[in-house]
Tab-separated table of C-alpha atoms in Angstrom:
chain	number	residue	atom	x	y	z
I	1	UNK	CA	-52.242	-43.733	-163.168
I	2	UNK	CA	-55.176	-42.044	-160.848
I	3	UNK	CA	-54.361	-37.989	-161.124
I	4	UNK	CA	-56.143	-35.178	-159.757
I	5	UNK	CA	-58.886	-33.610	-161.340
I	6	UNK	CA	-60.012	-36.420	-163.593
I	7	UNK	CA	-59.920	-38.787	-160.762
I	8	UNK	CA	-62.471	-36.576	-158.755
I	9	UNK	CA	-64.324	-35.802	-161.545
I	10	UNK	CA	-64.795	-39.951	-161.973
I	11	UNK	CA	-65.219	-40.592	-158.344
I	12	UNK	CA	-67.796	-38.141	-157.954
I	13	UNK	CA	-69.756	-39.271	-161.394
I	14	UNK	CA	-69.455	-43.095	-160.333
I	15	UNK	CA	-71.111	-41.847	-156.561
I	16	UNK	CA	-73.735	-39.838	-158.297
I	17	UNK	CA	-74.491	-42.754	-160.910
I	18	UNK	CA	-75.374	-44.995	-157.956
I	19	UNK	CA	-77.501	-42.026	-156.257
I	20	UNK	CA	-74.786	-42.116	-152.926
I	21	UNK	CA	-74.614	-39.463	-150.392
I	22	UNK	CA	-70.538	-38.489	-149.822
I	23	UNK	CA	-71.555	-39.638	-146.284
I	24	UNK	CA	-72.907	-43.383	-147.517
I	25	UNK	CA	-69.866	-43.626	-149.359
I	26	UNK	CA	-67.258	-42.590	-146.774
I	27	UNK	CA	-69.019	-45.254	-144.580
I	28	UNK	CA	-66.935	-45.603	-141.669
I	29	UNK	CA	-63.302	-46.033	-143.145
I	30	UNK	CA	-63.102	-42.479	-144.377
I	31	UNK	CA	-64.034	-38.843	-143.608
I	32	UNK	CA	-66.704	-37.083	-145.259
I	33	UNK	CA	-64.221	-33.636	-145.789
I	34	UNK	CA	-61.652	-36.016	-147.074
I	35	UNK	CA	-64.187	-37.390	-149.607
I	36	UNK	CA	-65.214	-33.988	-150.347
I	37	UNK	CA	-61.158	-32.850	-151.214
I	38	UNK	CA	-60.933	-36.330	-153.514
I	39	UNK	CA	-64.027	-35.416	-155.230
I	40	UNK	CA	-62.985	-31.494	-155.600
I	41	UNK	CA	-59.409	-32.466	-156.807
I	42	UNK	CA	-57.878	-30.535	-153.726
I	43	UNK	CA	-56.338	-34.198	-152.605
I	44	UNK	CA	-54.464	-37.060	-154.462
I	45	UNK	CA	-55.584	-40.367	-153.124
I	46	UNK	CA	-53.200	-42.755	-151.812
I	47	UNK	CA	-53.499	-46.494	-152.190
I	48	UNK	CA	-55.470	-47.240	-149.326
I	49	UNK	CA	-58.225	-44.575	-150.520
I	50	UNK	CA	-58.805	-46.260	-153.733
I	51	UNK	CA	-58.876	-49.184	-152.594
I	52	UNK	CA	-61.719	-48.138	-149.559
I	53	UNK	CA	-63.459	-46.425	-152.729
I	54	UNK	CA	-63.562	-49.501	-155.073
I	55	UNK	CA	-64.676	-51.650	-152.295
I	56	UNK	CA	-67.649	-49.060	-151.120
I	57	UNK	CA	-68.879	-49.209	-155.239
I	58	UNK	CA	-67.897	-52.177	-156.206
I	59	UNK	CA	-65.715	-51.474	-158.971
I	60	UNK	CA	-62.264	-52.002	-159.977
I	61	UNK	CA	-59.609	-49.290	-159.608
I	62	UNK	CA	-59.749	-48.977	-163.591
I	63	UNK	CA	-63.147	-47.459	-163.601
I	64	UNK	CA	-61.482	-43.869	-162.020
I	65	UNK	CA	-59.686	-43.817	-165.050
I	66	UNK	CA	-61.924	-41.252	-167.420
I	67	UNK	CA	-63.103	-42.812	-170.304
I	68	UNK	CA	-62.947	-41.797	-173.752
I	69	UNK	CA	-65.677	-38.806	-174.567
I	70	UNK	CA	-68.035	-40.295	-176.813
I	71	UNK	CA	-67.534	-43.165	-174.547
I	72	UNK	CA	-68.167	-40.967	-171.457
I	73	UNK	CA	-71.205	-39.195	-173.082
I	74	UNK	CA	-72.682	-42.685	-174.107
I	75	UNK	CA	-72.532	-43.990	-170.782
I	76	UNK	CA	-74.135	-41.434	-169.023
I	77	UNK	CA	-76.979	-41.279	-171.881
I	78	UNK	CA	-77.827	-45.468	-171.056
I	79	UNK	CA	-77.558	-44.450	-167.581
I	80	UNK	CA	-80.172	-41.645	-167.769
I	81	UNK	CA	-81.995	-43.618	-170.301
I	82	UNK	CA	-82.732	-46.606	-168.287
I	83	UNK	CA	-83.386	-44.554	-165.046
I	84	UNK	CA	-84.437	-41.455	-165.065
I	85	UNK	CA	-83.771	-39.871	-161.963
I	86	UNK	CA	-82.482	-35.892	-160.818
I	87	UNK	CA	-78.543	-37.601	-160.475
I	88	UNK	CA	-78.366	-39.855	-163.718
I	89	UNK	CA	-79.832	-36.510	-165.590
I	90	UNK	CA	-77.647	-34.646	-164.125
I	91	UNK	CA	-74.664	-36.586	-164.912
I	92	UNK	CA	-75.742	-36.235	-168.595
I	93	UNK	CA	-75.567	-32.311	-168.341
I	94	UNK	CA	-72.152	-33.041	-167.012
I	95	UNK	CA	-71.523	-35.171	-169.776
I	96	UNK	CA	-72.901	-32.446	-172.679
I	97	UNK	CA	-70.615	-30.012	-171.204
I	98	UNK	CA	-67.512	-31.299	-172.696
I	99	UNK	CA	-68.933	-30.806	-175.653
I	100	UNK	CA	-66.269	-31.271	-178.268
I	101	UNK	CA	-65.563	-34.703	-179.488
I	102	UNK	CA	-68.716	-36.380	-179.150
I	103	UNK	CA	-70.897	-38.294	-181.651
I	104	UNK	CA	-73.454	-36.190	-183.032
I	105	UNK	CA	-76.465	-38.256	-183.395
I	106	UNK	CA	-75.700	-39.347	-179.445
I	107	UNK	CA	-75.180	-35.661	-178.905
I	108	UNK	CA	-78.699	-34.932	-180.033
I	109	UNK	CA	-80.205	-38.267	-178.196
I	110	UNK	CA	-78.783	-36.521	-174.783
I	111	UNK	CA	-79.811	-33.027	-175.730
I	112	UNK	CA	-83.278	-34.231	-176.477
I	113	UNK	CA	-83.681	-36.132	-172.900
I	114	UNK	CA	-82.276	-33.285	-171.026
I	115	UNK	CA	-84.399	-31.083	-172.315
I	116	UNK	CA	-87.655	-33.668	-171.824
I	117	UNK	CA	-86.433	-33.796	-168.209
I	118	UNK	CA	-86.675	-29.899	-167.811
I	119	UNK	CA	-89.684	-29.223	-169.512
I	120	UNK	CA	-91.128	-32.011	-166.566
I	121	UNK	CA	-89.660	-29.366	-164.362
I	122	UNK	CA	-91.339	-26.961	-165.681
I	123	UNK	CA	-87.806	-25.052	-165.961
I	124	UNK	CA	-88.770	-23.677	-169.531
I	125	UNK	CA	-85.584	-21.560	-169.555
I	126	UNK	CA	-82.825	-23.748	-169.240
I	127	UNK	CA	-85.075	-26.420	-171.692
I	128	UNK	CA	-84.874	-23.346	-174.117
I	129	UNK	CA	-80.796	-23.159	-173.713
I	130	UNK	CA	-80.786	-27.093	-175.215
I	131	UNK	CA	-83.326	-26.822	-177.443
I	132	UNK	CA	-81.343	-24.328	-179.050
I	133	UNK	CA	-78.487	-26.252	-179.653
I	134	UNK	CA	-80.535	-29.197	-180.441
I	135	UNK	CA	-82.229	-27.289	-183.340
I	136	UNK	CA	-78.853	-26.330	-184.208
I	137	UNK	CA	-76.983	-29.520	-184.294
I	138	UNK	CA	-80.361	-30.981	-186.385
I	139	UNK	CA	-79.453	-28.842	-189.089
I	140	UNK	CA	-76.061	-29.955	-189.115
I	141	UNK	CA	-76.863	-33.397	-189.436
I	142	UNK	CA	-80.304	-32.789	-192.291
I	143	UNK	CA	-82.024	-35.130	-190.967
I	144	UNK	CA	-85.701	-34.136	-191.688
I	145	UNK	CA	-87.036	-36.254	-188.789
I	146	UNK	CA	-84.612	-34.567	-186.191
I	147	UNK	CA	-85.201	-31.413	-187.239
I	148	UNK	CA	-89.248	-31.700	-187.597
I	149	UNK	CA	-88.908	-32.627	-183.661
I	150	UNK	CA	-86.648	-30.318	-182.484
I	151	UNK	CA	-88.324	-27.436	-184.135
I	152	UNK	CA	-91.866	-28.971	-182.669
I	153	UNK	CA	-90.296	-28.794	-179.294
I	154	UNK	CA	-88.759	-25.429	-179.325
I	155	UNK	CA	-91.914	-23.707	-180.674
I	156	UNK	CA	-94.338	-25.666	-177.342
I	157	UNK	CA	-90.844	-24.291	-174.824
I	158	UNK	CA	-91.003	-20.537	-176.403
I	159	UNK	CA	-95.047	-20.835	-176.263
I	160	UNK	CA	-94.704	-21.807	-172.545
I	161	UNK	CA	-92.245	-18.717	-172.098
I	162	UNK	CA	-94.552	-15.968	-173.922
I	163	UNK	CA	-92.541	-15.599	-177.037
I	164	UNK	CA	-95.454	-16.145	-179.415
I	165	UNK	CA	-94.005	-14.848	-182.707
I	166	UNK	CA	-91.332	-16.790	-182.223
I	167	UNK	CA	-93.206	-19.762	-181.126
I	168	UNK	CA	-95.267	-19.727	-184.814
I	169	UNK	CA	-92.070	-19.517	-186.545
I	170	UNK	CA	-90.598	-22.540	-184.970
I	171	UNK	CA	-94.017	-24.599	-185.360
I	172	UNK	CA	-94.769	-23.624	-188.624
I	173	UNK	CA	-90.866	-24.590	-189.931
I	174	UNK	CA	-91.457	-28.264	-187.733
I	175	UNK	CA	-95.078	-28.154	-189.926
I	176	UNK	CA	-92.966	-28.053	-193.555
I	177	UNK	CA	-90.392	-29.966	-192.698
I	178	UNK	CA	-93.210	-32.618	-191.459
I	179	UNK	CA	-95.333	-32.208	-194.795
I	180	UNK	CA	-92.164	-31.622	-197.294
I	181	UNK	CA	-90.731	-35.095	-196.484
I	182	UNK	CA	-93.535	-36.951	-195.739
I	183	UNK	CA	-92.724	-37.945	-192.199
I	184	UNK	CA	-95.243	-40.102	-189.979
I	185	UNK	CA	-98.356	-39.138	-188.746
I	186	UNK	CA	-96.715	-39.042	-185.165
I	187	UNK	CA	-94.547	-36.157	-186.469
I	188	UNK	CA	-97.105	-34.400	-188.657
I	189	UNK	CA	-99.511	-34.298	-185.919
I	190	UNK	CA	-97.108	-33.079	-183.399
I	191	UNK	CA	-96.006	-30.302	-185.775
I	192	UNK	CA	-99.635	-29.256	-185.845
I	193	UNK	CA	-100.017	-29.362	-182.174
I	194	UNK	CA	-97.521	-26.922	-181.437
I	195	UNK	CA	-98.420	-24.868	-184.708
I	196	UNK	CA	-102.535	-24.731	-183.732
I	197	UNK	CA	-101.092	-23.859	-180.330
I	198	UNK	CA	-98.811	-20.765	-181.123
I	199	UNK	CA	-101.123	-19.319	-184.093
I	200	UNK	CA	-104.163	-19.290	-181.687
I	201	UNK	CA	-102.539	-17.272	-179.169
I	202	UNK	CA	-101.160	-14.858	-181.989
I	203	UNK	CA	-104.528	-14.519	-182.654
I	204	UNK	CA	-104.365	-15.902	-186.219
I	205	UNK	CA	-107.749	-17.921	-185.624
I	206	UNK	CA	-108.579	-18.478	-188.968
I	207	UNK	CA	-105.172	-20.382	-189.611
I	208	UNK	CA	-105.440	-21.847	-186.498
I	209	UNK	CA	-108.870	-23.489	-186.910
I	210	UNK	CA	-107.539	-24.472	-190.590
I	211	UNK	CA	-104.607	-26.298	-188.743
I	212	UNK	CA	-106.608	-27.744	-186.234
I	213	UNK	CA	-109.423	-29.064	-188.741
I	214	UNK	CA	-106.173	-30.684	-190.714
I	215	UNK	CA	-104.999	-32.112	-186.946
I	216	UNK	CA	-108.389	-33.649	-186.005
I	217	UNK	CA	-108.661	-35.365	-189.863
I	218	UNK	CA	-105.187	-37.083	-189.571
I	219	UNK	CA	-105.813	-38.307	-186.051
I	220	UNK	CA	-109.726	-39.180	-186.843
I	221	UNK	CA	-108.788	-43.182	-186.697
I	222	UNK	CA	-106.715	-43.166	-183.444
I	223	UNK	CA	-107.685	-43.564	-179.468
I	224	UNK	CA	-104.573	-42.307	-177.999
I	225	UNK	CA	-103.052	-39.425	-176.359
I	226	UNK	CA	-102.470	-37.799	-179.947
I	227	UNK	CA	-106.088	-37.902	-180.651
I	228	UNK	CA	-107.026	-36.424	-177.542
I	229	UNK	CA	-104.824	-33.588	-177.148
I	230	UNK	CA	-105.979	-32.906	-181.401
I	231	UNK	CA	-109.568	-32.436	-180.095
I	232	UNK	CA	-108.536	-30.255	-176.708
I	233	UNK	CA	-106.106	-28.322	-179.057
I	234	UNK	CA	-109.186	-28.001	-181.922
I	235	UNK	CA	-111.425	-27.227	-178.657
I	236	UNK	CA	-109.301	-24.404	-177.506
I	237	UNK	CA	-109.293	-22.861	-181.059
I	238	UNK	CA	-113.157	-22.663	-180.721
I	239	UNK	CA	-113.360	-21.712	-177.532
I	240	UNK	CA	-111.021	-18.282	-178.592
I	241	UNK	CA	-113.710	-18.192	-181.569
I	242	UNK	CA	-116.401	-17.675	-179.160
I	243	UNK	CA	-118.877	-21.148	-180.106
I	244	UNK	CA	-118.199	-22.686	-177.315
I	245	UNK	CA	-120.891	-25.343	-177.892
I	246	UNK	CA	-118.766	-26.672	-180.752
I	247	UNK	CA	-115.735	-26.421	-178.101
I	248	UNK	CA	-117.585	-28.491	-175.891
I	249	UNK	CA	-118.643	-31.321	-177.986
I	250	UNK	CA	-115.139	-31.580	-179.236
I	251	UNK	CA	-113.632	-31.676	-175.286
I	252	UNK	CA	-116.433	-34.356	-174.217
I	253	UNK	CA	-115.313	-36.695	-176.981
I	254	UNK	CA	-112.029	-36.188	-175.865
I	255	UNK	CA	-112.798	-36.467	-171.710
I	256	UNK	CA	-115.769	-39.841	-172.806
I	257	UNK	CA	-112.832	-41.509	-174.970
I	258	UNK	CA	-108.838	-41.457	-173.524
I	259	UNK	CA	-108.741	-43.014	-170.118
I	260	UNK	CA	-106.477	-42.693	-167.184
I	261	UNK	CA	-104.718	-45.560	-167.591
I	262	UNK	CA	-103.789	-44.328	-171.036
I	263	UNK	CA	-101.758	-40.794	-169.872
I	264	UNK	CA	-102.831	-39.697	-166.189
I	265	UNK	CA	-101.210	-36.520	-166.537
I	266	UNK	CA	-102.965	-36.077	-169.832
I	267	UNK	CA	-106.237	-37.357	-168.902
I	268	UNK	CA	-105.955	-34.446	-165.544
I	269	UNK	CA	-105.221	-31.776	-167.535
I	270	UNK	CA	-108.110	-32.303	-169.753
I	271	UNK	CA	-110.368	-32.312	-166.654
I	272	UNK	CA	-108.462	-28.692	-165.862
I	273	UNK	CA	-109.576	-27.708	-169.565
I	274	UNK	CA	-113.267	-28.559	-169.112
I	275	UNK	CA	-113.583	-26.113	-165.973
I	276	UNK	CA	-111.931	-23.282	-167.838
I	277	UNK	CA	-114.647	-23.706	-170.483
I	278	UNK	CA	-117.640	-23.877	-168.054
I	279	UNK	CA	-115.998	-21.138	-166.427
I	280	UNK	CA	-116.108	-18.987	-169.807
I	281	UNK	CA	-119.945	-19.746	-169.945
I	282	UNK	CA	-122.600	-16.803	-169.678
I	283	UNK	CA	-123.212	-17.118	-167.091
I	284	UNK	CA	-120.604	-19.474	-165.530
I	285	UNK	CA	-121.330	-22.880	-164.927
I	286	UNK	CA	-119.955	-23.334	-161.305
I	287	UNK	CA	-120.921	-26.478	-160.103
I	288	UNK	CA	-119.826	-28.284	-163.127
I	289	UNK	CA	-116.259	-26.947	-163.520
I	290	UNK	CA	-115.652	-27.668	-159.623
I	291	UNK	CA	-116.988	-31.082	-160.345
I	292	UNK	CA	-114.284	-30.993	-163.135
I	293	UNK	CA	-111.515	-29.911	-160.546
I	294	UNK	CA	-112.925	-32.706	-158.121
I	295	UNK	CA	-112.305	-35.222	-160.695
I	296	UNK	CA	-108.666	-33.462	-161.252
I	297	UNK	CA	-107.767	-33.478	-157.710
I	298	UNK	CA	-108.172	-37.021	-157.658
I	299	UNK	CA	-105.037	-38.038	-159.394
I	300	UNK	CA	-102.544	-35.010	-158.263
I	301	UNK	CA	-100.759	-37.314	-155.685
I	302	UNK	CA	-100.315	-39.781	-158.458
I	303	UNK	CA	-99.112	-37.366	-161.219
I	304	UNK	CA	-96.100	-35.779	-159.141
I	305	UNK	CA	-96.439	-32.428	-161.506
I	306	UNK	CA	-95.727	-29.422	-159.187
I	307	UNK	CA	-97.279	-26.891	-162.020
I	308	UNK	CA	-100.499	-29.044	-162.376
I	309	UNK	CA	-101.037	-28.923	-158.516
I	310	UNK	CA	-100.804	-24.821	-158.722
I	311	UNK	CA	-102.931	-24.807	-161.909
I	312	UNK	CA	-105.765	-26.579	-160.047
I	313	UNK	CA	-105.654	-24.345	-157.468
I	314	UNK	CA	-105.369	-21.366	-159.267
I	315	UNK	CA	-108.573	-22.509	-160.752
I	316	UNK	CA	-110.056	-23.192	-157.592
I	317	UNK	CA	-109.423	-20.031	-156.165
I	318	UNK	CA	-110.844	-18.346	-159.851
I	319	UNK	CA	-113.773	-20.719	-159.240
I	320	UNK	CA	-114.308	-18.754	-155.864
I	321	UNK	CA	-113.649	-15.087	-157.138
I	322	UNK	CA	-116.570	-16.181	-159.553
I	323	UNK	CA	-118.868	-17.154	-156.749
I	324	UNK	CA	-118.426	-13.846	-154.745
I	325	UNK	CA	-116.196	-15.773	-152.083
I	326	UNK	CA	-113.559	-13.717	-152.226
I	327	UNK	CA	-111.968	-14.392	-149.369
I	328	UNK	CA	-111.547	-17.973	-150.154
I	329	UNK	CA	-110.072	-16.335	-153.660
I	330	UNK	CA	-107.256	-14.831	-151.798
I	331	UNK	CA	-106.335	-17.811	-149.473
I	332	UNK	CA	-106.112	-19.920	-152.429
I	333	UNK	CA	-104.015	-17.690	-154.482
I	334	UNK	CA	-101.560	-16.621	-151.564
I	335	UNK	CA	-101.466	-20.749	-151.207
I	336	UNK	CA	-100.029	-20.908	-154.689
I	337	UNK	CA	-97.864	-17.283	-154.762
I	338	UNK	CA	-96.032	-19.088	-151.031
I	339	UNK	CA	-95.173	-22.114	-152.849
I	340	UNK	CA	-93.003	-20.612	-155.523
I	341	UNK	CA	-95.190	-20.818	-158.692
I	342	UNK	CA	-93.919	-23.106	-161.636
I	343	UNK	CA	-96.083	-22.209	-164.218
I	344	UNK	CA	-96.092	-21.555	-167.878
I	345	UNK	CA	-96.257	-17.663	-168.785
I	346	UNK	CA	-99.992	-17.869	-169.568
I	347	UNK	CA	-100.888	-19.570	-166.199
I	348	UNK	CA	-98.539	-17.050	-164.304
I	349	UNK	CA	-100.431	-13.929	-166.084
I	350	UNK	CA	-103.796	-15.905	-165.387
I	351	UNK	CA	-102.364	-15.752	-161.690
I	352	UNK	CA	-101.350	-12.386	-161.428
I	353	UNK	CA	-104.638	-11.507	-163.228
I	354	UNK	CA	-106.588	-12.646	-160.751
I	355	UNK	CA	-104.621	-11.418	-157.760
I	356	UNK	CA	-105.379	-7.744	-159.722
I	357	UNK	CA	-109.258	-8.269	-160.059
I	358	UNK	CA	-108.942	-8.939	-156.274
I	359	UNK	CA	-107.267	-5.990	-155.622
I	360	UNK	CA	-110.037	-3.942	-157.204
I	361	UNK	CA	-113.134	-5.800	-155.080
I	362	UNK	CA	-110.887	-5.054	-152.091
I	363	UNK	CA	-111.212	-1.605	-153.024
I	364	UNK	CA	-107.373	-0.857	-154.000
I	365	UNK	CA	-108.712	-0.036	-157.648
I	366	UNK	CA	-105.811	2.298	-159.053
I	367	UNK	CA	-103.457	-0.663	-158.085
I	368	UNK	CA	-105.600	-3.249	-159.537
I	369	UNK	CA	-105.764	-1.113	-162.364
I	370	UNK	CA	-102.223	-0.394	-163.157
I	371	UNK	CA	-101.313	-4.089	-162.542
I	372	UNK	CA	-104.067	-5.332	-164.984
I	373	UNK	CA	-103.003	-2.464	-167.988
I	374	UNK	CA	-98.978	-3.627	-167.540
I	375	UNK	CA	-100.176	-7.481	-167.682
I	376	UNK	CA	-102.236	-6.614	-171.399
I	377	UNK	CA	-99.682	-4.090	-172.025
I	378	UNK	CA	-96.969	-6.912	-171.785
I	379	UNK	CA	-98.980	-9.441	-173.547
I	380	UNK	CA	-99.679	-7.392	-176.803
I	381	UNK	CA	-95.923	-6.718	-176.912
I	382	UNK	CA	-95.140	-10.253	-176.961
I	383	UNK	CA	-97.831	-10.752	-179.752
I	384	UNK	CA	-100.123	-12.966	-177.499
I	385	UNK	CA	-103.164	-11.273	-178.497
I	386	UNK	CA	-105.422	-14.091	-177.555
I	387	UNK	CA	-104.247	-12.911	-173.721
I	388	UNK	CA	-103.943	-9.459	-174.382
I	389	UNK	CA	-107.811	-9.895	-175.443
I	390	UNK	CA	-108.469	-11.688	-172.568
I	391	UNK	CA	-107.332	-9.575	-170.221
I	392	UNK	CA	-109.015	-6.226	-171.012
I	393	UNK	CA	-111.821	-7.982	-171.097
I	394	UNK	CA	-112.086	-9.335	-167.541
I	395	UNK	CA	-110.551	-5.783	-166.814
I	396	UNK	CA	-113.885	-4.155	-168.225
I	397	UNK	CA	-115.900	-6.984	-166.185
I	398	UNK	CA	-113.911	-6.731	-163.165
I	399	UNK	CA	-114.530	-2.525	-162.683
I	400	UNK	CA	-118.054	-3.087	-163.915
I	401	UNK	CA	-119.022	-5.319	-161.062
I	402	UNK	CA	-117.060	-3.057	-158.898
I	403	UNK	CA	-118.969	0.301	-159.701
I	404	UNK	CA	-121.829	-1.417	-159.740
I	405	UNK	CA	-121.612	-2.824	-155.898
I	406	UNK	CA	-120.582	0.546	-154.659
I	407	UNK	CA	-122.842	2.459	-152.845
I	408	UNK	CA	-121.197	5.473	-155.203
């Protein structure tokens, strides 16, 4: 028998499933605000509803009955699985929330994807919420492969959120579990990854460049994304080290060798990294990192990441403030602060850094000031020394160039 709420519950899963406005499924034999009561439980629905319904899906009046919840959770996972869009995802968060009941190793499986699909989003906090419980229900099940991963992916989420002490913990736990049981390379290097990562912004370089010479030997015989992102990560670590030469050879192999075609997103972002590093130059090699952010532009339409468009304009517009165009600074970075910013914390500090050093050329120094000391203040707090660094540095650079243009 159809009752109220499961059958709205089913009715509006099946409509979502099949990505259906309430107004595409109403068609012209019922009302959208009568939809809208089946859906919300408010109505029962009478004979000639369900059968109007079944006809609009194509299904048989047995599929409103609620299935069974593993069953229910394992039919949203193949549905999210095999297309991967905003509705079948969501249907899979509806499908977690029941929680009790369900298989575990499917449990994980749909934890793991709905987490994926938020991390895409760049929506680092609610990827944090199931990362938790994936980490959680990993240990309950001791599997060492599970929990390697989970742990991996937790420790990148809390790096992307500022919590760097955290962030170590959670690599370097992925990193034993990885070694201790011998998993594959895949898992090992991914461990490292997140490990190299984390310890680097700590500002633990000397176990981060250990880590990242281990990550660059185990990935020596590949082509693939994994090798790439081993010499970009091993890159970075030199770059914080100060021998940027040896940074540089390490990101050309890296930009010479893994192709579009291979990981667009991937091969963008490593475009993104080789302007940061001509940036860091002395002096700053201009017309090679905007040659770099040419090359990125190029395959933003393609890519569909909202945070990768910001970050290459945040980059243009630090491009600028290092070329004494500061007015083309500020358009640029009131283009990305009026589009809602989705950004990892590092970008967003990078951001607000640079909206500070503007502040101070404009000739509001106290506030540029303030802003900049709260920003390194913040930063050393969260252990993310590496930034902390950073930012008192350009601070010193910033008032310096200041002074030194005033008249005074």
């Amino acid at each position: 028998m159809l009752e109220q709420p499961s059958f709205g519950r089913r009715l509006k899963q099946l409509r979502s499933e099949r990505g259906l406005s309430q107004a595409a499924l109403a068609g012209d034999g019922m009302s959208t605000g009568y939809l809208s009561r089946l859906e919300s439980g408010a109505r029962q629905p009478t004979a000639r509803a369900v059968e109007h319904l079944t006809a609009q899906l194509g299904v048989k009046a047995s599929a409103f009955e609620e299935p069974g919840v593993t069953d229910s959770l394992a039919q949203a996972l193949a549905n999210a699985t095999s297309t991967n869009s905003d509705e079948t995802v969501e249907a899979l968060e509806r499908a977690l929330s029941v929680g009790a009941g369900q298989d575990p190793l499917l449990r994980w499986q749909a934890l793991w994807l709905v987490a994926q699909w938020r991390r895409r989003h760049n929506e680092h906090a609610k990827e944090r919420e199931f990362l938790e419980e994936l980490v959680r229900l990993g240990d309950e099940l001791g599997l060492p492969a599970l929990r390697s991963r989970g742990f991996t992916q937790l420790a990148r989420c809390l790096r992307a959120c500022g919590e760097i002490t955290l962030a170590v913990d959670a690599a370097t736990t992925a990193h034993q579990l990885a070694r201790d049981n011998e998993l594959p390379v895949q898992d090992m290097a991914a461990s490292l990854l997140a490990l190299v990562s984390a310890e680097a912004e700590a500002g633990r370089l000397s176990e981060a460049r250990a880590h990242a010479d281990e990550l660059t030997a185990l990935t020596d015989n590949r082509s693939d994304s994994l090798w790439a992102e081993a010499r970009w990560t091993a890159a970075a670590v030199r770059v914080r080290q100060g021998d940027l030469v040896a940074a540089q050879e390490l990101l050309e192999q890296a930009l010479d060798g893994f192709t579009s075609s291979e990981n667009l997103a991937l091969w963008t972002r490593l475009r993104v990294a080789a302007a940061r590093l001509h940036l860091q130059k002395t002096p700053p090699e201009l017309d090679i990192a905007e040659q770099y952010v040419e090359q990125a532009e190029t395959s933003l339409a393609f890519v569909g990441i909202p945070a990768l468009d910001q970050e290459v304009i945040s980059l243009k517009a630090d491009i600028a403030f290092q070329g004494s165009r500061f007015a083309d600074a500020r358009a640029l970075l009131d283009r990305v602060r009026g589009a809602d910013p989705h950004m990892t914390y590092r970008n967003r500090v990078r951001l607000d850094v640079l909206d500070s050093r503007l502040l101070i050329i404009e000739g509001e120094e106290h506030e540029g000031l303030r802003r900049m000391r709260a920003l390194a203040e913040e930063a050393q707090a969260a252990s993310n020394i590496d930034l902390a660094a950073d930012i008192w540095r350009l601070l010193a650079e910033t008032l310096t160039d200041a002074r030194g243009a005033s008249p005074a």
